[in-house]
């Protein structure tokens, strides 16, 4: 459940930071 929450948070952050390298890093972690 925690991972699902993190995935949702990462997805939201990715939507806001599409051209941010952090979004790619988060995607790799998720």
CSV table of C-alpha atoms in Angstrom, one decimal:
chain,number,residue,atom,x,y,z
A,1,UNK,CA,0.0,0.0,0.0
A,2,UNK,CA,2.9,2.4,0.8
A,3,UNK,CA,4.4,1.7,-2.6
A,4,UNK,CA,1.1,2.5,-4.3
A,5,UNK,CA,0.9,5.8,-2.4
A,6,UNK,CA,4.5,6.7,-3.4
A,7,UNK,CA,3.7,5.7,-7.0
A,8,UNK,CA,0.7,8.0,-7.0
A,9,UNK,CA,2.7,10.9,-5.5
A,10,UNK,CA,5.5,10.3,-8.0
A,11,UNK,CA,2.9,10.3,-10.8
A,12,UNK,CA,1.6,13.6,-9.6
A,13,UNK,CA,5.0,15.1,-9.3
A,14,UNK,CA,5.9,13.8,-12.8
A,15,UNK,CA,2.8,15.6,-14.2
A,16,UNK,CA,4.0,18.8,-12.7
A,17,UNK,CA,7.7,18.4,-13.4
A,18,UNK,CA,7.6,16.8,-16.8
A,19,UNK,CA,10.9,18.4,-18.0
A,20,UNK,CA,12.6,18.1,-14.6
A,21,UNK,CA,15.3,15.5,-14.3
A,22,UNK,CA,13.9,14.7,-10.8
A,23,UNK,CA,10.8,13.3,-12.5
A,24,UNK,CA,12.9,10.8,-14.4
A,25,UNK,CA,14.8,9.9,-11.3
A,26,UNK,CA,11.5,9.3,-9.4
A,27,UNK,CA,10.2,7.2,-12.3
A,28,UNK,CA,13.3,5.0,-12.0
A,29,UNK,CA,12.8,4.6,-8.3
A,30,UNK,CA,9.1,3.8,-8.8
